[in-house]
Coordinates of C-alpha atoms in Angstrom, one line a residue:
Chain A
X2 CA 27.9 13.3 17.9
X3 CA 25.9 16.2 16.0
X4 CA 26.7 19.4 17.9
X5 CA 23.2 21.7 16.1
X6 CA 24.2 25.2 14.7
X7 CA 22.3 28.8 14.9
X8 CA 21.5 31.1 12.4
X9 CA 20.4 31.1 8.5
X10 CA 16.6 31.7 9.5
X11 CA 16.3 34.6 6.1
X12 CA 18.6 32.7 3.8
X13 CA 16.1 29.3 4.9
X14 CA 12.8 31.6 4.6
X15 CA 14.0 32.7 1.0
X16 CA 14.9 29.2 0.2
X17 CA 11.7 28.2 1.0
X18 CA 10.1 30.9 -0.9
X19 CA 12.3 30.3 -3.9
X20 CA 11.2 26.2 -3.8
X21 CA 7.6 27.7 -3.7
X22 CA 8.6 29.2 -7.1
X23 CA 10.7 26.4 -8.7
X24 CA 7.5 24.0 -7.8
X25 CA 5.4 26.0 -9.9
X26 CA 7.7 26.3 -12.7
X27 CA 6.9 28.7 -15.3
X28 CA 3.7 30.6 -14.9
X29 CA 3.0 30.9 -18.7
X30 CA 2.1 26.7 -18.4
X31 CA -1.1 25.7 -16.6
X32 CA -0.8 24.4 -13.0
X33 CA -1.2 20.9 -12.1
X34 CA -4.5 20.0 -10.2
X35 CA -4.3 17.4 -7.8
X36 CA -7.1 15.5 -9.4
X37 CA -5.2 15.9 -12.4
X38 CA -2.3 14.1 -10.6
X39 CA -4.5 11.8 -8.6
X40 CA -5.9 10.3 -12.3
X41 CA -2.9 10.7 -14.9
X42 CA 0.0 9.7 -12.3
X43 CA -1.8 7.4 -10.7
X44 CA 0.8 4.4 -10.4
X45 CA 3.4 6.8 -9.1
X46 CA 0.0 8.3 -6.4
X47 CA 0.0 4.1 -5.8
X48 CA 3.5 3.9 -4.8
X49 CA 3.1 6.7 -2.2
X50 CA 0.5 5.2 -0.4
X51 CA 2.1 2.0 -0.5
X52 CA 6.0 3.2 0.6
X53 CA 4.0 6.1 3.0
X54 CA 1.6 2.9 4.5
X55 CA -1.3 5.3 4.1
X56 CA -4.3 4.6 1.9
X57 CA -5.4 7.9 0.4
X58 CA -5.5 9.2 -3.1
X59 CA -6.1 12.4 -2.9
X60 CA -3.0 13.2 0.1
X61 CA -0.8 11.0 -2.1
X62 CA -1.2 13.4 -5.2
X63 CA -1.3 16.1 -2.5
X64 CA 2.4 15.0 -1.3
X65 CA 3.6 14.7 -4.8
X66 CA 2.2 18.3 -6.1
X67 CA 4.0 19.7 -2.7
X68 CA 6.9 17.7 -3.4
X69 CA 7.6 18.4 -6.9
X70 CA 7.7 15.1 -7.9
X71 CA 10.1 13.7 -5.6
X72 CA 8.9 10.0 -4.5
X73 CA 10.8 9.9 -0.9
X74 CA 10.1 13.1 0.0
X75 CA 5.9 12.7 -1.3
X76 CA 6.2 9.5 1.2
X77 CA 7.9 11.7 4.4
X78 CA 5.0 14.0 4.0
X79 CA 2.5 10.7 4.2
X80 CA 4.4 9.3 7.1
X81 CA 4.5 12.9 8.9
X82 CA 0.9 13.4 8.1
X83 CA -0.4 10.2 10.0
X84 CA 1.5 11.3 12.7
X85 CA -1.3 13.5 13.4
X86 CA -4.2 11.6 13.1
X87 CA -6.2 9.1 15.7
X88 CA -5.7 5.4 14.9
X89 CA -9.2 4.0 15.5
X90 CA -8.6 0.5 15.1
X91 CA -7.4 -2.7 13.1
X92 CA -9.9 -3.5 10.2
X93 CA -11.1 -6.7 9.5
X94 CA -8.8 -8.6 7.6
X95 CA -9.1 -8.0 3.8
X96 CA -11.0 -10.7 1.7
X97 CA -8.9 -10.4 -1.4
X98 CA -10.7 -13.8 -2.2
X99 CA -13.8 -11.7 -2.9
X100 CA -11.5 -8.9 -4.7
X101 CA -13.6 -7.4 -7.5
X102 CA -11.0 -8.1 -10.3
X103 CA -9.5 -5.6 -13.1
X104 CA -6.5 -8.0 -13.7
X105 CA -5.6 -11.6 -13.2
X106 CA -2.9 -13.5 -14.1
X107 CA -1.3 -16.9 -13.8
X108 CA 2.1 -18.1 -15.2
X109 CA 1.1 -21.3 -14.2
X110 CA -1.9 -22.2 -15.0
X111 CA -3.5 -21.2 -18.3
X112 CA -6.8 -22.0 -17.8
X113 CA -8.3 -21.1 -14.7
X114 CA -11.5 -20.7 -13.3
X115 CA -12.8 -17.7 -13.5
X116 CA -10.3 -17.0 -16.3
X117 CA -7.4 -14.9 -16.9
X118 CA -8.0 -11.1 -17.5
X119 CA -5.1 -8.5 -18.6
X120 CA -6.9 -5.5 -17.4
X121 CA -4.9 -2.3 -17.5
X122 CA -1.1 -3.3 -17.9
X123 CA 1.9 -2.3 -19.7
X124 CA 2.8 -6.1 -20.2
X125 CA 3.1 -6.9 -24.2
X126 CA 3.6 -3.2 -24.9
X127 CA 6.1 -2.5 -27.5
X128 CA 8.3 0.4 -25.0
X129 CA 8.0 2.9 -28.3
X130 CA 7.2 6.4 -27.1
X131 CA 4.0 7.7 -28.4
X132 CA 4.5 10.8 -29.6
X133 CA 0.7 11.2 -30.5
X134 CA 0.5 11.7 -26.3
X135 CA 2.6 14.9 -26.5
X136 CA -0.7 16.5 -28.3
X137 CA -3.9 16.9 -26.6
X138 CA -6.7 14.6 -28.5
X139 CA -9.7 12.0 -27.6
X140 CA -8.5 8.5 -26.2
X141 CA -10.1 5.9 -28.1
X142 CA -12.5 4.0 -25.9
X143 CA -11.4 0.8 -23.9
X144 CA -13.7 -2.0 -25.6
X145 CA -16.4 -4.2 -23.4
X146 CA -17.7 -7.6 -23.8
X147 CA -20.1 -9.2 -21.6
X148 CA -18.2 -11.2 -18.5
X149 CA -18.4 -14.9 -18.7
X150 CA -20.8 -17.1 -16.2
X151 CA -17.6 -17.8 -14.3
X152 CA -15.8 -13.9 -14.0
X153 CA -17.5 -13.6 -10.7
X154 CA -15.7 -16.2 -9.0
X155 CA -12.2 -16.2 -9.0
X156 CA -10.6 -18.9 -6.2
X157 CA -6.5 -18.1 -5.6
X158 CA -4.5 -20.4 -7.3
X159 CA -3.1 -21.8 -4.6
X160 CA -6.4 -23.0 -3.6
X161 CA -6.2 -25.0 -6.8
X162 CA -2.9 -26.5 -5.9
X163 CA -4.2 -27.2 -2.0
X164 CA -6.7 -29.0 -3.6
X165 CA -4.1 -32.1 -4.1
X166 CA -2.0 -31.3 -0.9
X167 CA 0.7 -29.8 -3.7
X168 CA 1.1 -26.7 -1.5
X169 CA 2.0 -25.6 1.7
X170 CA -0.7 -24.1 3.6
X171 CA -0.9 -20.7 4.6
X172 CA 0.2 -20.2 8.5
X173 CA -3.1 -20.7 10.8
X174 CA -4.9 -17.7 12.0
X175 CA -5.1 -18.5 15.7
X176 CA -5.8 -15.0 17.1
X177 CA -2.8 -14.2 18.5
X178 CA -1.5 -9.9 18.5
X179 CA 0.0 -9.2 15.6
X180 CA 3.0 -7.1 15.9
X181 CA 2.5 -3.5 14.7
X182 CA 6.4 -1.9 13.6
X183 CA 4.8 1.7 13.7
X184 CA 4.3 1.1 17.5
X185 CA 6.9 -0.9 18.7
X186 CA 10.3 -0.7 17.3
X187 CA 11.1 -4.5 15.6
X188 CA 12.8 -7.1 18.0
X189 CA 14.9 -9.7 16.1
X190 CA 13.6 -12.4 14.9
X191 CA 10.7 -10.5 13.8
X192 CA 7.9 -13.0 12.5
X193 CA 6.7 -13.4 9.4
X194 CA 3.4 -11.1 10.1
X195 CA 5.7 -8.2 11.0
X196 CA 8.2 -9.1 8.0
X197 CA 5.6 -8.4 5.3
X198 CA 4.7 -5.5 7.2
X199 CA 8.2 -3.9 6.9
X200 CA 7.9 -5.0 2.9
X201 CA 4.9 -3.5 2.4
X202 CA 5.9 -0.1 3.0
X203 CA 9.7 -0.6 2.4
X204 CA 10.9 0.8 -0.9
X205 CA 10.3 -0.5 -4.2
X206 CA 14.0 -0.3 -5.5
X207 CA 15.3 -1.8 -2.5
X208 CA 13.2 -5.0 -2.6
X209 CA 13.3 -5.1 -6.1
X210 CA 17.0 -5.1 -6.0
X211 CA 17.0 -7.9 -3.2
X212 CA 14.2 -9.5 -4.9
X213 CA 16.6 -10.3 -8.4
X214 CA 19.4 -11.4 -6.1
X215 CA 17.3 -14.0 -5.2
X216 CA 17.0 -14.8 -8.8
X217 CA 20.6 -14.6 -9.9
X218 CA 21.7 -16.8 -7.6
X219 CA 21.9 -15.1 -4.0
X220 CA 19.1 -16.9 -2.5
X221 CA 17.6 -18.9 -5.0
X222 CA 13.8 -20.3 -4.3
X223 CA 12.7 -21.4 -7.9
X224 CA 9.5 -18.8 -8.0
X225 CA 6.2 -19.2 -10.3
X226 CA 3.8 -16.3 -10.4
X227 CA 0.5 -18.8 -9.2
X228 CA -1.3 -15.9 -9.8
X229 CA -1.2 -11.7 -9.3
X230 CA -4.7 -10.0 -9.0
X231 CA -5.4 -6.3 -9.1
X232 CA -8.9 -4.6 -8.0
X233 CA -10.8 -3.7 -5.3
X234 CA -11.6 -5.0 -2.1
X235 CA -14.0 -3.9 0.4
X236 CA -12.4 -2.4 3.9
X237 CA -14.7 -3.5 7.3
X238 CA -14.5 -1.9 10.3
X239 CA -16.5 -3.2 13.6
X240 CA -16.5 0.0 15.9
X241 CA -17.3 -0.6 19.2
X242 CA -20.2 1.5 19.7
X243 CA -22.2 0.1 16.8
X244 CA -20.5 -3.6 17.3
X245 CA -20.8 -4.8 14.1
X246 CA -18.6 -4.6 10.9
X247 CA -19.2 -1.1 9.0
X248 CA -18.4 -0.8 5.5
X249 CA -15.9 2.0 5.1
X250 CA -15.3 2.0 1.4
X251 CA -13.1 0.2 -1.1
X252 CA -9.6 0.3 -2.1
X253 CA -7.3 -1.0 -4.8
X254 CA -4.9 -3.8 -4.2
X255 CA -2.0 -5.8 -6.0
X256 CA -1.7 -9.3 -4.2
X257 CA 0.8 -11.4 -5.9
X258 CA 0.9 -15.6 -4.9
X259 CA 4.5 -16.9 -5.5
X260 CA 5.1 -20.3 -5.8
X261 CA 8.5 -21.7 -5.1
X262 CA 10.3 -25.3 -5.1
X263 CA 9.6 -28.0 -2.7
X264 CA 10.1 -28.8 1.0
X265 CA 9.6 -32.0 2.7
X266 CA 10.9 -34.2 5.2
X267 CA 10.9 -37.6 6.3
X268 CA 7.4 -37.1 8.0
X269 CA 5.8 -35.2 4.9
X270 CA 5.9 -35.6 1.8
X271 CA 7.4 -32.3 -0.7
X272 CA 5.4 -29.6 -1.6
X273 CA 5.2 -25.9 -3.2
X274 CA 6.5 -23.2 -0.9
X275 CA 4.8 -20.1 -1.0
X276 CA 5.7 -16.2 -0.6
X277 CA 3.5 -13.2 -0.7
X278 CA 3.0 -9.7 -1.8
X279 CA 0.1 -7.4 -1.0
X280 CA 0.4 -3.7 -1.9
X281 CA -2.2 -0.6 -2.3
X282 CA -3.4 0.5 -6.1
X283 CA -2.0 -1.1 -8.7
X284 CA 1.8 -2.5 -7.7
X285 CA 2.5 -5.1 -9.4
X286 CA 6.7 -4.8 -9.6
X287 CA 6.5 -4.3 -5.8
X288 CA 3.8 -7.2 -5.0
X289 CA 6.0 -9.3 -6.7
X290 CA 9.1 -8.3 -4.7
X291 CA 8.0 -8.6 -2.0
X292 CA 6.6 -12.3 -2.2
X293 CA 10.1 -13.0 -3.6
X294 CA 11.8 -11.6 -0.8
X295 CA 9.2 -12.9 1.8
X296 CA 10.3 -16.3 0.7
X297 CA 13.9 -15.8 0.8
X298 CA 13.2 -14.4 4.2
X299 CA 11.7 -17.9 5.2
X300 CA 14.8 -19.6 4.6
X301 CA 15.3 -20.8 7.9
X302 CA 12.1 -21.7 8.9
X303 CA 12.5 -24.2 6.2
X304 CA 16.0 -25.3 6.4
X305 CA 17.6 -23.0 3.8
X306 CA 21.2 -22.0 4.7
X307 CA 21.3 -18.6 5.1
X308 CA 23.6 -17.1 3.2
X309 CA 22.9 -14.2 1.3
X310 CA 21.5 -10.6 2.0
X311 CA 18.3 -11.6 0.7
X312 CA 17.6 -13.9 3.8
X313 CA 19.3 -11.7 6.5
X314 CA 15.8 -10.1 8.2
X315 CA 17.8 -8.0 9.9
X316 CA 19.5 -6.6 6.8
X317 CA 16.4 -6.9 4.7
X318 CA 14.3 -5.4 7.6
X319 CA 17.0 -2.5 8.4
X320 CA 17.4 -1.3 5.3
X321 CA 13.9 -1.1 3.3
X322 CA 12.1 1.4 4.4
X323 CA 13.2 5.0 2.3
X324 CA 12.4 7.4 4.8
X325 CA 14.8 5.7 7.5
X326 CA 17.4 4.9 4.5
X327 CA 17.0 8.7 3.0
X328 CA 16.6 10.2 6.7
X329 CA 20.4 8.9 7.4
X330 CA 21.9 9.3 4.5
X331 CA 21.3 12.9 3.7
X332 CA 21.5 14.2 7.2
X333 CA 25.1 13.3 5.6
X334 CA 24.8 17.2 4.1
X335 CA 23.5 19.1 7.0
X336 CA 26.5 21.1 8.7
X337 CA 28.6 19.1 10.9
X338 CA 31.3 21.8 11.6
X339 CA 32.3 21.0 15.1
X340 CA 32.5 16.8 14.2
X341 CA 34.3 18.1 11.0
X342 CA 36.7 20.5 13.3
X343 CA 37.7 17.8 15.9
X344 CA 38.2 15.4 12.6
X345 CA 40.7 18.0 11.2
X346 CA 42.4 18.4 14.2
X347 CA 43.0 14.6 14.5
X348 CA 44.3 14.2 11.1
X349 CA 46.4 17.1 11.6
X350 CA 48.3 15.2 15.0
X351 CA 48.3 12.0 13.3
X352 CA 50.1 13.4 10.7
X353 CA 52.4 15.7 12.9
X354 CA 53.3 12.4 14.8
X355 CA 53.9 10.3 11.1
X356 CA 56.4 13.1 10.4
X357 CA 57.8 13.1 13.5
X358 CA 58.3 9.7 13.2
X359 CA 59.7 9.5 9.7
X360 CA 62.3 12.1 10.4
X361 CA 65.6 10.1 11.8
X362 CA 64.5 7.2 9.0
X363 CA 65.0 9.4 6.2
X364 CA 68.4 11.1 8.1
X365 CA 69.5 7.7 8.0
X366 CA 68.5 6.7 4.4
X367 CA 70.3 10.6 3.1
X368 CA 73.5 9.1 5.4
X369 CA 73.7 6.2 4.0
Chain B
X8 CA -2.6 -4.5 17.7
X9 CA -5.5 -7.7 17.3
X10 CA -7.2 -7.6 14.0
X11 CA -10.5 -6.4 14.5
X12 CA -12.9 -9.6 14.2
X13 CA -15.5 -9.7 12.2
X14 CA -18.0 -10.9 14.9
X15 CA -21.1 -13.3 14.5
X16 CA -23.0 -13.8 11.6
X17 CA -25.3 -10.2 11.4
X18 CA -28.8 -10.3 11.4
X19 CA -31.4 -9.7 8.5
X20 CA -31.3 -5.7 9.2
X21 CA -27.9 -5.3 10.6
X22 CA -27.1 -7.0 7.0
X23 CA -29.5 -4.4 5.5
X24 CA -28.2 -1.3 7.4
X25 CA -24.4 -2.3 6.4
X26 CA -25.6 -2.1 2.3
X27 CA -27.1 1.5 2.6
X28 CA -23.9 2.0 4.6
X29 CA -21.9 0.7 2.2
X30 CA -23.9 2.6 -0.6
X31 CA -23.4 5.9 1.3
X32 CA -19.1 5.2 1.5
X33 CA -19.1 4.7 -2.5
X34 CA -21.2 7.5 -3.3
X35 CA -20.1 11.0 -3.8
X36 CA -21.1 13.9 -1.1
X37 CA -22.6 15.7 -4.1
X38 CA -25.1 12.3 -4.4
X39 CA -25.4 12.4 -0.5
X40 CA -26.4 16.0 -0.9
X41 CA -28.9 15.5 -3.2
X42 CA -30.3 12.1 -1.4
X43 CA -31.1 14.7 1.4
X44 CA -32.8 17.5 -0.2
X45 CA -35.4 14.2 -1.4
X46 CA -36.3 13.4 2.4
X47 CA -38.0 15.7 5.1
X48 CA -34.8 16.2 7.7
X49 CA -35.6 16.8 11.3
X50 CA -32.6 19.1 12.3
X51 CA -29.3 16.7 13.5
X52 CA -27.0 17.7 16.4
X53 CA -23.3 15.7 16.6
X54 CA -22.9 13.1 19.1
X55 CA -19.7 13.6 18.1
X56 CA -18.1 15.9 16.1
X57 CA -16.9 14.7 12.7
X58 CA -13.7 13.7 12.7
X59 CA -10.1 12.1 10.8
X60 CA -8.4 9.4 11.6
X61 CA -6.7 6.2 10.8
X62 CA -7.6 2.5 10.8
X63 CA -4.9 0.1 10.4
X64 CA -5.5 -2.5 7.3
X65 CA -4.6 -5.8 8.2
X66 CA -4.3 -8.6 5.6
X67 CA -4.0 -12.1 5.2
X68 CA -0.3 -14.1 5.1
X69 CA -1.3 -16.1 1.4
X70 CA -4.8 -14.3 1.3
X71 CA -6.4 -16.6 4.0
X72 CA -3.6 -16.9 6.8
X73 CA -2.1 -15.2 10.1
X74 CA -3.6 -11.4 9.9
X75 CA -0.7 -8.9 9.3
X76 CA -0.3 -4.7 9.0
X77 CA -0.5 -3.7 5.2
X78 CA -1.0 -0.2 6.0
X79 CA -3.4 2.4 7.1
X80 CA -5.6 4.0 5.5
X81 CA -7.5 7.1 6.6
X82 CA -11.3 7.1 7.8
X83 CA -13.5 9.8 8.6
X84 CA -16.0 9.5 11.1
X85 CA -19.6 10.8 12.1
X86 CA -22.4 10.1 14.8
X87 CA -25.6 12.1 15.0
X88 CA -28.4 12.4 16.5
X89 CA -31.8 13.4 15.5
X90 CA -34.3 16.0 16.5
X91 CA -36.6 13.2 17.3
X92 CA -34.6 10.6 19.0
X93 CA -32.4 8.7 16.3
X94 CA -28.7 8.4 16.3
X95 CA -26.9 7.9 13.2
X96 CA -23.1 6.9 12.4
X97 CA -21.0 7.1 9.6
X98 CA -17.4 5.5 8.5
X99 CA -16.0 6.2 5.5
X100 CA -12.9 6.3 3.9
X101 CA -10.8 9.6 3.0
X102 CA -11.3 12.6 4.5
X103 CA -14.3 14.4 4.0
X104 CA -16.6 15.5 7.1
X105 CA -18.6 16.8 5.3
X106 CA -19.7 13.5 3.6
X107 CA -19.7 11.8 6.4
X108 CA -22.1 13.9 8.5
X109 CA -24.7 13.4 5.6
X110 CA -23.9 9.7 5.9
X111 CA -24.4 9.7 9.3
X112 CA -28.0 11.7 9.1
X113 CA -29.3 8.9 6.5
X114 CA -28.1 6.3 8.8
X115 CA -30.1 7.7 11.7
X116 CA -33.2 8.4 9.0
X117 CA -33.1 4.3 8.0
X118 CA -33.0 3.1 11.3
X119 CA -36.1 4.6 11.3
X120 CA -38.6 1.9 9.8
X121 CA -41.5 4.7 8.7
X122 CA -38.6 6.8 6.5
X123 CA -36.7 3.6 5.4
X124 CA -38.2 2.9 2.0
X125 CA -38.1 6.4 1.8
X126 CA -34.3 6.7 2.3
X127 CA -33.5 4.0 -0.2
X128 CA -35.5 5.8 -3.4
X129 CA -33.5 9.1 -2.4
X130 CA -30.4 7.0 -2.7
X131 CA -31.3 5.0 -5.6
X132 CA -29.8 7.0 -8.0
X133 CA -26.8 6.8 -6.4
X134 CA -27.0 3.0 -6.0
X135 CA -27.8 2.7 -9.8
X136 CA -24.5 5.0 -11.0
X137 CA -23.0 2.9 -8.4
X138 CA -24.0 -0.2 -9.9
X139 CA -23.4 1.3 -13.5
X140 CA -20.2 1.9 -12.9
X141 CA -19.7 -1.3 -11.6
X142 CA -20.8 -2.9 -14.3
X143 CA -19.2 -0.7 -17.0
X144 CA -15.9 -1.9 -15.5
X145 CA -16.3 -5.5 -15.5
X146 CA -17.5 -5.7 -19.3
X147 CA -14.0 -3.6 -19.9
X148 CA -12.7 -6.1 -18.1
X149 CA -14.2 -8.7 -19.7
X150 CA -12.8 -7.9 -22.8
X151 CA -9.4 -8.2 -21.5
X152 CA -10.1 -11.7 -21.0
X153 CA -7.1 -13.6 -22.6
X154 CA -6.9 -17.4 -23.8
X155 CA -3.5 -18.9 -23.8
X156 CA -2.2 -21.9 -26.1
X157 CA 0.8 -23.6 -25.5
X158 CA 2.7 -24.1 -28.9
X159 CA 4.3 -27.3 -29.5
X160 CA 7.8 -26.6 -30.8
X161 CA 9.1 -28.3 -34.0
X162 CA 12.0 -30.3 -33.2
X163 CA 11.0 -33.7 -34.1

């Protein structure tokens, strides 16, 4: 039990002040803007919306400036923010079949329609630091060429493979509720719906840890990238005064299409499983993750054992999300005098008793 | 929470509407701004007063599934009405009221069929940076576009 404690409100005030200071860091270099934060840190502005399950650029790179830097903390001002704010509805589901594409890639398929495209990516990089970006100079311009007949239509690889009946379909959308965690707290066996949901905004060490278990052994499902697209997709919104689905604006997403070894049965015959990962901005390490994890998580829905942490939802589902994870673990350092009193008190009887105890035995043993 | 459906197919102007609305959520307030001072603006009282909120983004299990939560994101909202009669709404994502009190006033001036063709030449500078942009980024795209080979290895 946590018994609270008085006191400290100056000492806390000049803290405060003090972190004020610290954020800033020395006054003689220029202050960050938070459109200079929004546009030069923008995967790390990504990963806050994504683990703070809020779509906003601008209050991401807010949360980071306030935050000095500090990833979980960025996403506890997100989540706290929300807390204030209406919820107006569910959107229409996103079309990320009609995603306008920066990036598209298949490790399965080389040629595709609509083709491959790199886009924006880190991927073939040689890791060397470039020192030329510790001076201020002119980027050289990214180059253009005219898109191809076939850019603007880019069907999902699995589409490709359902073509043949290689692939499992994707579950039916029969218009049932779909189970929201930020309203009701997550009753085991959660679905699959509420699964992703928990992955989506759980943390992108975490699943990326589970996610390699999966591949070294603890879990295995035999994964393919089918395909990973980056760009932006239109969000709809049908409020009920106008009744009909209003345009609210576009945002960046990673989707990431997994494909993983066979299933069949004596009634069908085998076919490619599938897990997936949806994420805000460009997330490719987490959309990835998480369709790894989503499949290890539908182990047994298909007849996996279950064995490792991997496909435990109830560790996976638990233990993902920072804020919870963070929220526990360093309450750890706020003062716990009166548990930490009644601990010493109990060590100090227990040990009272142990000598008590040991005192004939070692009469005997100077006897002897 | 139930996804929010998409409802029937939309009519010809509904369809219409939903593009200028759609032009009016990419553009900037600044563009909105000057889209206004272009058109003769009967004054506009709020129906409702502008105002932030959330709207829960639901995807698709495999793209084309069972809806589920991704996340929110936040949406500002607007509805106006007109000196002379019309009403006007706005959604749009972020935060700015601002913005989407302008939105709103150009939704209730295209409803209006006399001031519609006006509306869309304030706008059309905005729908050509719009469209500029757009397709700025998909020939930078484009020239990302990557052709793999498979190498044969030499073993035999």
């Amino acid at each position: 039990m946590y018994v609270a404690v008085k006191g400290g409100e100056a000492a806390i005030d000049n803290a405060h002040r003090l972190l004020a200071e610290a954020r800033r860091g020395d006054t003689s270099v220029p202050e960050l803007s938070v459109a200079q934060i929004r546009e030069q840190m923008a995967l790390l502005v990504d990963r806050v919306m994504t683990e703070g399950s809020l779509y906003d650029p601008d209050l991401a790179a807010l949360a980071l400036k306030q935050a000095r830097g500090d990833l979980v903390e960025a996403v506890f001002l997100v989540r706290a923010y929300r807390t204030t704010l209406p919820r107006f509805g569910a959107s229409v589901p996103l079309e990320t079949g009609a995603m306008a594409v920066a990036r598209r890639v298949s490790a399965t398929f080389k040629d595709l329609p609509g083709g491959q495209v790199l886009g924006p990516t880190f991927d073939y990089t040689h890791r060397l630091i470039d020192f030329a970006l510790a001076a201020e100079g002119e980027t050289e311009t990214a180059a253009e060429a005219e898109p191809r007949a076939d850019a603007a239509l880019c069907p999902r690889v699995t589409d490709l493979l359902a073509q043949d009946g290689l692939i499992e379909a994707s579950p039916p959308d029969e218009g049932a509720p779909v189970g929201d965690l930020t309203r009701e707290p997550v009753d085991y066996p959660a679905d699959r719906a509420l699964r992703l949901q928990a992955l989506a905004r759980g943390d992108e060490g975490f699943v990326l840890g589970l996610a390699y278990s999966t591949q070294r052994g603890y879990g295995r499902t035999h994964p393919f990238v089918g395909e990973i697209r980056v760009g932006e997709v239109a969000v709809e919104f049908v409020p009920e005064e106008l009744g009909f689905a209003v345009p609210l604006g576009r945002v960046q997403l990673t989707e990431c299409q997994m494909v993983n070894q066979f299933k069949g049965s004596g009634a069908a015959p085998p076919q490619f499983t599938r897990g997936y990962g949806l994420s805000f901005g460009q997330s490719e390490r987490k959309a990835m993750a998480m369709a790894l994890v989503d499949r290890a998580l539908r182990a047994e829905e298909l007849g996996e054992p279950v064995v490792s942490p991997a496909q435990d939802q109830e560790f996976v589902l638990a233990h993902c999300d920072s804020l919870q994870a963070t929220g526990f673990v360093e309450h750890l350092k706020l003062p716990h005098y009166v548990d930490f009193q009644a601990e010493l008190e109990l060590v100090r009887r227990l040990r009272a008793e142990f000598e008590h105890r040991s005192e004939p035995v070692e009469m005997q043993e100077a006897a002897e | 929470m139930t996804p929010n459906p998409a409802g029937p197919e939309p009519g010809p102007e509904i369809v219409a509407r939903q593009a200028v609305m759609a032009l009016c959520a990419d553009a900037s307030r600044t563009e909105l701004e000057v889209a206004l001072t272009r058109l003769d603006v009967p004054a506009a009282e709020d129906l409702r007063a502008p105002e932030t909120g959330l709207v829960m983004a639901t995807g698709r299990i495999g793209g084309d599934g069972r809806p589920f939560h991704v996340g929110e994101v936040s949406v500002t909202r607007a509805a106006i009405r007109l000196a002379d009669g019309g009403t006007g709404f706005a959604y749009h994502l972020g935060r700015d009221r601002t913005k989407a009190r302008l939105a709103a006033i150009l939704d209730a001036l295209w409803q209006d069929p006399a001031r519609r063709a006006h509306v869309a030449a304030a706008l059309a500078d905005a729908a050509n940076r719009a469209e500029a942009d757009r397709r700025k980024a998909a020939r930078q795209t484009a020239a990302t576009r990557v052709e793999f080979l498979t190498v044969a290895r030499g073993e035999d």
